[in-house]
Short mmCIF file of C-alpha atoms in Angstrom, two decimals:
data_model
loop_
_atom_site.label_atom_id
_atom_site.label_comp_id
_atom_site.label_asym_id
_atom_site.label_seq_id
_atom_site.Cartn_x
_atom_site.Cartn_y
_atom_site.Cartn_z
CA UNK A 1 124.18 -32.31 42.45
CA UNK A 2 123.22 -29.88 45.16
CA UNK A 3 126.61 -30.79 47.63
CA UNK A 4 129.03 -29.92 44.78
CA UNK A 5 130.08 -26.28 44.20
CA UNK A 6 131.15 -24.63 40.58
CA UNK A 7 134.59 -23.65 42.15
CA UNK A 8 136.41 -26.62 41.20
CA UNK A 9 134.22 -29.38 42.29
CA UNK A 10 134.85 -28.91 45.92
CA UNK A 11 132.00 -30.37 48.29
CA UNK A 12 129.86 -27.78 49.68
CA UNK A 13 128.13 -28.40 52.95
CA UNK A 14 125.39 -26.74 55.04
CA UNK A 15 125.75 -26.49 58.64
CA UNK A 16 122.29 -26.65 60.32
CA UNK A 17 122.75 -24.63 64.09
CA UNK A 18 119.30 -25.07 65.45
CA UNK A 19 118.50 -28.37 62.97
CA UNK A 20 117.18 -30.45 66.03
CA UNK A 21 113.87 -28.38 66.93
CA UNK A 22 110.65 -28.45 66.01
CA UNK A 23 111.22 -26.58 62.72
CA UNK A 24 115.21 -27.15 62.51
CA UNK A 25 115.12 -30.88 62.31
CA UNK A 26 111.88 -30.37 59.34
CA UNK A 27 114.40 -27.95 57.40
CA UNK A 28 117.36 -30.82 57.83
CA UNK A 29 115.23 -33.44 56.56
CA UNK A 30 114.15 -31.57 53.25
CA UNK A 31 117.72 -30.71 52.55
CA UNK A 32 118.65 -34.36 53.17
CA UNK A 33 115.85 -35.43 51.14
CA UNK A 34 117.17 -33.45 48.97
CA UNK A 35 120.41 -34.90 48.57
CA UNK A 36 122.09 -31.72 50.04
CA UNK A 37 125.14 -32.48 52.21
CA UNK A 38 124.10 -31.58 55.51
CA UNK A 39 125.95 -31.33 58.99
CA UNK A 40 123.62 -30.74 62.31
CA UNK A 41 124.92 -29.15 64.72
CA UNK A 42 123.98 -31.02 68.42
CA UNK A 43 124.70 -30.79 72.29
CA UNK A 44 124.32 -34.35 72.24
CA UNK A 45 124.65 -35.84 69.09
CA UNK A 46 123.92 -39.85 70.46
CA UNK A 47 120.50 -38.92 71.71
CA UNK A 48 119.33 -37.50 68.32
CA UNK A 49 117.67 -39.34 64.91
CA UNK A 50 118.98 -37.61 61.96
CA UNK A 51 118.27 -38.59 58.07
CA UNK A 52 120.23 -40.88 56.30
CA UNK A 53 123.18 -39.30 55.47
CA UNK A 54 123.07 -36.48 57.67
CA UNK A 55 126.87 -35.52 59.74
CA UNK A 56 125.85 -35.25 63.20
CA UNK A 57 128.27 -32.49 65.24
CA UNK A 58 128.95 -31.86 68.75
CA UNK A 59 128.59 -28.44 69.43
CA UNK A 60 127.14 -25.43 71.47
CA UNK A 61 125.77 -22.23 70.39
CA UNK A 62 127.56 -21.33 74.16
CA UNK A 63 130.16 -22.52 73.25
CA UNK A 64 132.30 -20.49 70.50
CA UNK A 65 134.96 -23.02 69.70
CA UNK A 66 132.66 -25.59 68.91
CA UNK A 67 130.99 -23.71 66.59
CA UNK A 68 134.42 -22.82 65.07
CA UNK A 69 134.90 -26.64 64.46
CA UNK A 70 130.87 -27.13 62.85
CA UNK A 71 131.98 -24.19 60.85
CA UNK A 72 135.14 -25.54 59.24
CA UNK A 73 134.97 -26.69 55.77
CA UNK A 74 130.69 -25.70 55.85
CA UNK A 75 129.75 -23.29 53.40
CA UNK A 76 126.46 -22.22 54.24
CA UNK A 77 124.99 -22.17 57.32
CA UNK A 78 121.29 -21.94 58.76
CA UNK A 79 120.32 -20.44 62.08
CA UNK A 80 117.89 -20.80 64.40
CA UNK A 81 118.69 -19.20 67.44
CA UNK A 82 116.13 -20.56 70.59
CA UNK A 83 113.65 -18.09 72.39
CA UNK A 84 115.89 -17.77 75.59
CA UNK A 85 117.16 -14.63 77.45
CA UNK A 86 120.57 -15.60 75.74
CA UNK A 87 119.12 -15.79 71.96
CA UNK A 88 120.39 -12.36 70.93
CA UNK A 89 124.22 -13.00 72.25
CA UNK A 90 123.79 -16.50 70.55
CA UNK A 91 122.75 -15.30 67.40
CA UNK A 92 125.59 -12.79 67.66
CA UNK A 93 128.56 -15.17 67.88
CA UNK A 94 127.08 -17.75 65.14
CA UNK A 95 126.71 -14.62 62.92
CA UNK A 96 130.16 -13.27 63.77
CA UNK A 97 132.07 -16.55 63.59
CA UNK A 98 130.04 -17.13 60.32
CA UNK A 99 131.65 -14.27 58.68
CA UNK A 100 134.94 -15.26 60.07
CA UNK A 101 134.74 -18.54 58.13
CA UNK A 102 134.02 -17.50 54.66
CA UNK A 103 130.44 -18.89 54.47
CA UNK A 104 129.09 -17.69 50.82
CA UNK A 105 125.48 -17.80 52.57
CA UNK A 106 123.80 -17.58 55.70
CA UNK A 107 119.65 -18.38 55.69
CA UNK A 108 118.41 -16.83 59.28
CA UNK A 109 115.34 -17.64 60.63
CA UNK A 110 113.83 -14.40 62.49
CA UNK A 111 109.62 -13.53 62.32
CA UNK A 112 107.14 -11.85 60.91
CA UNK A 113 106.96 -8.01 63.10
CA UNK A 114 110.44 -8.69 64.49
CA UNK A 115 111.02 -5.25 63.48
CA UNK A 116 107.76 -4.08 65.20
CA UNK A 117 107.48 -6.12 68.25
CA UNK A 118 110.38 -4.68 70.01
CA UNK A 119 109.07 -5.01 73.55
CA UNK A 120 108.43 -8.77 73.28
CA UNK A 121 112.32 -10.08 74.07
CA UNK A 122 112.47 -13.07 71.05
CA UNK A 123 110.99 -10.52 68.43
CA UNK A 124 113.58 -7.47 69.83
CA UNK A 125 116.54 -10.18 69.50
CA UNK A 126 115.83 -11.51 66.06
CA UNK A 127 115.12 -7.46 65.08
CA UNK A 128 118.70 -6.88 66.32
CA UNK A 129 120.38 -10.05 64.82
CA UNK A 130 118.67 -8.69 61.51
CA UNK A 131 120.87 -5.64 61.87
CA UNK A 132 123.90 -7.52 62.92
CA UNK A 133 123.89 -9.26 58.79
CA UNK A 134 123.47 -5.99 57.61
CA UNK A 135 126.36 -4.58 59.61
CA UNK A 136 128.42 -7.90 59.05
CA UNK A 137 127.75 -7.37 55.55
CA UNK A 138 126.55 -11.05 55.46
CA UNK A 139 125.68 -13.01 51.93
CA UNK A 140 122.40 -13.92 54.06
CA UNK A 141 118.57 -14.38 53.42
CA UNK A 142 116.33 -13.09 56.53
CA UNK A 143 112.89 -15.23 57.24
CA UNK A 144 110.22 -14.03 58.32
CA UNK A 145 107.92 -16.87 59.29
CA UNK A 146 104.48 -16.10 60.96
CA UNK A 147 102.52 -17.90 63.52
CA UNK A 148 102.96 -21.92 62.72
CA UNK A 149 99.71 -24.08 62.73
CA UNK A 150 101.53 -26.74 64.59
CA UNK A 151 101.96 -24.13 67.74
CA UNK A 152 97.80 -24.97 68.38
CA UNK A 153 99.28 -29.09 68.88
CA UNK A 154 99.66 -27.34 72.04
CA UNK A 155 96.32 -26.92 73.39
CA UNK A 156 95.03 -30.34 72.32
CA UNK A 157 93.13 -30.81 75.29
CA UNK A 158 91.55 -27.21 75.40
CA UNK A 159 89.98 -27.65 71.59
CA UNK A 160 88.38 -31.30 71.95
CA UNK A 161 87.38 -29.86 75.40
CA UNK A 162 85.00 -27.09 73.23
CA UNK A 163 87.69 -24.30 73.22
CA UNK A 164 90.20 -22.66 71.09
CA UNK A 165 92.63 -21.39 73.77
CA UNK A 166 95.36 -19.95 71.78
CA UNK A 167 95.02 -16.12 72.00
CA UNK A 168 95.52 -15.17 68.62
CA UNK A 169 93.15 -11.99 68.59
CA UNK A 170 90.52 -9.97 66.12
CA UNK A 171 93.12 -8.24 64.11
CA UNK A 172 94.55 -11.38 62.09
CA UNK A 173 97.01 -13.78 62.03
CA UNK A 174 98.56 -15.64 58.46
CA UNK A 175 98.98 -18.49 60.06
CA UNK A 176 101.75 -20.75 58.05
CA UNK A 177 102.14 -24.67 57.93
CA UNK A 178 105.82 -25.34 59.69
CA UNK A 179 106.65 -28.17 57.03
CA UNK A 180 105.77 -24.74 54.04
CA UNK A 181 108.68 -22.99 56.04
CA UNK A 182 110.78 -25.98 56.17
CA UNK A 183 110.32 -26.45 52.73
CA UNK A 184 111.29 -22.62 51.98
CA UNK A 185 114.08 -22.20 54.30
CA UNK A 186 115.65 -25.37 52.26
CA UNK A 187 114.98 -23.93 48.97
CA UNK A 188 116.85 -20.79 49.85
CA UNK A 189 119.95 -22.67 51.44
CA UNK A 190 119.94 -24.88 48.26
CA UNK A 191 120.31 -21.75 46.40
CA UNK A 192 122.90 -20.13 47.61
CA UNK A 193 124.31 -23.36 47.64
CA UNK A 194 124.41 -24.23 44.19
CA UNK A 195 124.91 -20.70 42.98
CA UNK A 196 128.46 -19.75 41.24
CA UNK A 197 129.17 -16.99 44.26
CA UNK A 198 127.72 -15.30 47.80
CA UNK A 199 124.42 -13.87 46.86
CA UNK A 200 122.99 -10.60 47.88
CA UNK A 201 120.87 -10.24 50.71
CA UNK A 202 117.17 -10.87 50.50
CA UNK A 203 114.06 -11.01 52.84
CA UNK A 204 111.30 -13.45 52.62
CA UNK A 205 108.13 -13.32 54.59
CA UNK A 206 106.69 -16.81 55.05
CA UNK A 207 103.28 -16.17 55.59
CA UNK A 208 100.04 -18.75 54.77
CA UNK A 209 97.26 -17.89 52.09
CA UNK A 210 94.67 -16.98 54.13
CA UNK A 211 94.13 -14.14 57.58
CA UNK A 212 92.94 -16.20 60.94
CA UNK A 213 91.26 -15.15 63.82
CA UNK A 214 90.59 -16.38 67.43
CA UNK A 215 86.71 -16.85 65.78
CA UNK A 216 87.73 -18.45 62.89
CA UNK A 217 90.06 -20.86 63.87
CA UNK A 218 87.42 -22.02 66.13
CA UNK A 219 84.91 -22.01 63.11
CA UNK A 220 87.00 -24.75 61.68
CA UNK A 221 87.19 -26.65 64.48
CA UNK A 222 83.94 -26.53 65.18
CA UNK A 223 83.37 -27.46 61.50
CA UNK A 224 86.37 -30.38 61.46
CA UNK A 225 85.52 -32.33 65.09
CA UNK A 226 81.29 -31.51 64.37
CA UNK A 227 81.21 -30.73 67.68
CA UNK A 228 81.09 -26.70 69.13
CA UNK A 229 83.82 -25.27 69.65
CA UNK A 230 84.16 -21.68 70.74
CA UNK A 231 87.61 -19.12 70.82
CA UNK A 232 88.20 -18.45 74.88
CA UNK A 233 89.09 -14.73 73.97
CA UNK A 234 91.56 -12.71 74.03
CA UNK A 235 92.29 -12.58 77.91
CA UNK A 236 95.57 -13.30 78.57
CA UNK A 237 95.61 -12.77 82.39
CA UNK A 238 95.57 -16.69 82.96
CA UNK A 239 98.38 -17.22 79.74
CA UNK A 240 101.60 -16.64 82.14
CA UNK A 241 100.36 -19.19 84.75
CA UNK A 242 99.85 -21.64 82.19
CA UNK A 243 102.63 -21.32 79.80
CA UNK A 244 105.22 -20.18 83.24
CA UNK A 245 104.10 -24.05 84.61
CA UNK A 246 105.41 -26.03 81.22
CA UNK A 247 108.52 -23.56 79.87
CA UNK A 248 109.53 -21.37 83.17
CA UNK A 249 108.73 -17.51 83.80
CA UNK A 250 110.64 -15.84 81.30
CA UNK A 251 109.49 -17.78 78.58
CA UNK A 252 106.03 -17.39 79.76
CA UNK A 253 106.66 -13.41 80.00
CA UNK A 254 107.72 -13.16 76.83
CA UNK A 255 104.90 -14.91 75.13
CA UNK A 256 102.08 -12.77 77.25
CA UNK A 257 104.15 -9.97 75.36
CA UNK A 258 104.11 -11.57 71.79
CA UNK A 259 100.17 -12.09 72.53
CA UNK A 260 99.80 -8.28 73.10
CA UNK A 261 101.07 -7.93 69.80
CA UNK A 262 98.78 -10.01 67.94
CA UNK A 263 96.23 -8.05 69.80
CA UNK A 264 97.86 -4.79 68.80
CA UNK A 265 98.59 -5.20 64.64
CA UNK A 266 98.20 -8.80 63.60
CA UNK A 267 100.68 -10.48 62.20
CA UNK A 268 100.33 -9.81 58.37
CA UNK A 269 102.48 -10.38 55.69
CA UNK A 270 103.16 -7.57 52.96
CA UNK A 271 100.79 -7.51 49.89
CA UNK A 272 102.01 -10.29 47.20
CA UNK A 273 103.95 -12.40 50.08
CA UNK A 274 101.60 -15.49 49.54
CA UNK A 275 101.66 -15.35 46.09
CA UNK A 276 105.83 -15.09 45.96
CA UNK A 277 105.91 -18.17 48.03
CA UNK A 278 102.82 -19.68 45.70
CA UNK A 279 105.70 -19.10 42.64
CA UNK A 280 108.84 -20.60 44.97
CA UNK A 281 107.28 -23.91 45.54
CA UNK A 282 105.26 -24.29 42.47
CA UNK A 283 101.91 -25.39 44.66
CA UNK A 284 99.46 -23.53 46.91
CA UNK A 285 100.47 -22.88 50.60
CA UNK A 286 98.71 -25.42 53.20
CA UNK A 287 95.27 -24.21 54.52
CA UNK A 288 94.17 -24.19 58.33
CA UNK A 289 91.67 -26.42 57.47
CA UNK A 290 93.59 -29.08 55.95
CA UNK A 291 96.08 -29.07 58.80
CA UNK A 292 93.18 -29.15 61.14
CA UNK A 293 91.21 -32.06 59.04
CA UNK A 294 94.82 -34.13 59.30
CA UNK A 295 95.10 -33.46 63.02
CA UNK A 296 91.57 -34.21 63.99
CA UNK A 297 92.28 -37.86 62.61
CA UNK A 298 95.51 -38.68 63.87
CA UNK A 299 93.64 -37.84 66.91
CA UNK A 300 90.94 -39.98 66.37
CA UNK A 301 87.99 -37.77 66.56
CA UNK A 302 87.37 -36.84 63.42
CA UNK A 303 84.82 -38.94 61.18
CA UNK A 304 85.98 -41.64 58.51
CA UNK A 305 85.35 -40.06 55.15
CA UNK A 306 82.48 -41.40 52.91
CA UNK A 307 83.19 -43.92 50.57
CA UNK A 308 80.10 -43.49 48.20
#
């Protein structure tokens, strides 16, 4: 079983901080599907819906002493700090207080560039929480996950309007499947779970098989709805207004900054990336298309499939 360690039977536990987002709460539910003990740490645990058998905590990343009590008795943790002017003094404490309490394994979730983006705030804080496991001389496995497909649930209206709105560029994007990270970030913490001691430190870049652009993405569309739909470009004049409207200036700042990346360099994986994660989960990596064939139906505008 995946919950009990080799050290005299003891049950192991991971503590999920930043299990109840988008991506968090996917990586909870494989490791409870899983049958991985699993704790979740929550602001307010009442108002969430956790798995079957997953130990809801009260706690605050704010809030040090809570995450002193998630910690106790948890002996690996997974973090997911949120994009927020705070995120690097966040990350910080969790990593610090992680130390303190013996995990044997840390899994934290940073991004592809991180280490090249450095004047977009999220990337510059995950870069710098990178080098705080590293200094801490943390048991821990950095990942790197690019740009999810889900993030383009966003502008719903914009493609079955005739547009793909999200400013992804020319240079290229690997654009990843958020239930293929899930699935990799819970692989990882099961290792260093179930293995005899802390492991050493390890980087994975969670990347998906094929480079998008602005153009192609819209290709699909196009292709998926069989209606025409074109990329807006890459102007991101009008991106702050929008994005500053739903998720406040800051956020919207910081995102007009990530965009200027994409613009920049891409966001590409290193050579053999897709083909390591290929090996890890023993199937091929989602494709654009797929996610965009599923999407277009549970939207209802995409055609019923023959049946001859």
């Amino acid at each position: 079983m995946s919950d009990m360690s080799d050290m005299g039977g003891a049950i192991m536990t991971v503590l999920a901080v930043g299990g109840t987002g988008n991506i968090g709460s996917l990586v909870v539910r494989e490791l409870a599907g899983r049958g991985t003990r699993v704790r979740a740490l929550s602001r307010d645990p009442d108002k969430e819906a956790f798995p079957s058998g997953v130990e809801p905590v009260r706690g605050d990343m704010m809030d040090p002493d809570s995450l002193r009590g998630a910690l106790d008795g948890a002996s690996t943790m997974f973090l997911l700090s949120p994009v927020a002017p705070t995120e690097l003094g966040m990350a910080l404490v969790a990593l610090a207080l992680a130390r303190d309490a013996g995990v044997r394994g840390v899994v934290y979730f940073s991004m592809i560039n991180a280490n090249r983006f450095l004047d977009c705030p999220h990337a510059a804080a995950k870069n710098a929480a990178e080098l705080a496991i590293a200094r801490l001389d943390l048991p821990a496995t950095i990942l790197r996950p690019n740009y999810f497909f889900q993030n383009d649930l966003m502008i719903k209206d914009a493609i079955l309007g005739g547009t793909y709105a999200m400013p992804i560029g020319s240079v290229g994007v690997e654009m990843v499947d958020a239930r293929d990270i899930a699935e990799v970030a819970a692989r990882e913490l099961m290792r260093r779970e179930e293995a005899a001691g802390p492991l050493p430190r390890e980087l994975i870049e969670i990347v998906g098989p094929e480079r998008m652009t602005g153009d192609m993405a819209a290709s699909i569309w196009s292709e998926v709805l069989q209606r025409r739909v074109a990329y807006a470009g890459d102007d991101i004049s009008g991106l702050e207004a929008k994005v500053g409207a739903m998720n406040g200036p800051w956020i919207a700042y910081d995102q007009v900054l990530m965009f200027r990346g994409f613009h920049r360099e891409g966001m590409l994986g290193s050579a053999g990336s897709a083909d390591r994660l290929t090996a890890m989960l023993g199937r091929p990596l989602r494709r654009y298309r797929d996610f965009a064939t599923e999407t277009a139906r549970e939207w209802g505008r995409q055609p019923p499939e023959a049946t001859c």
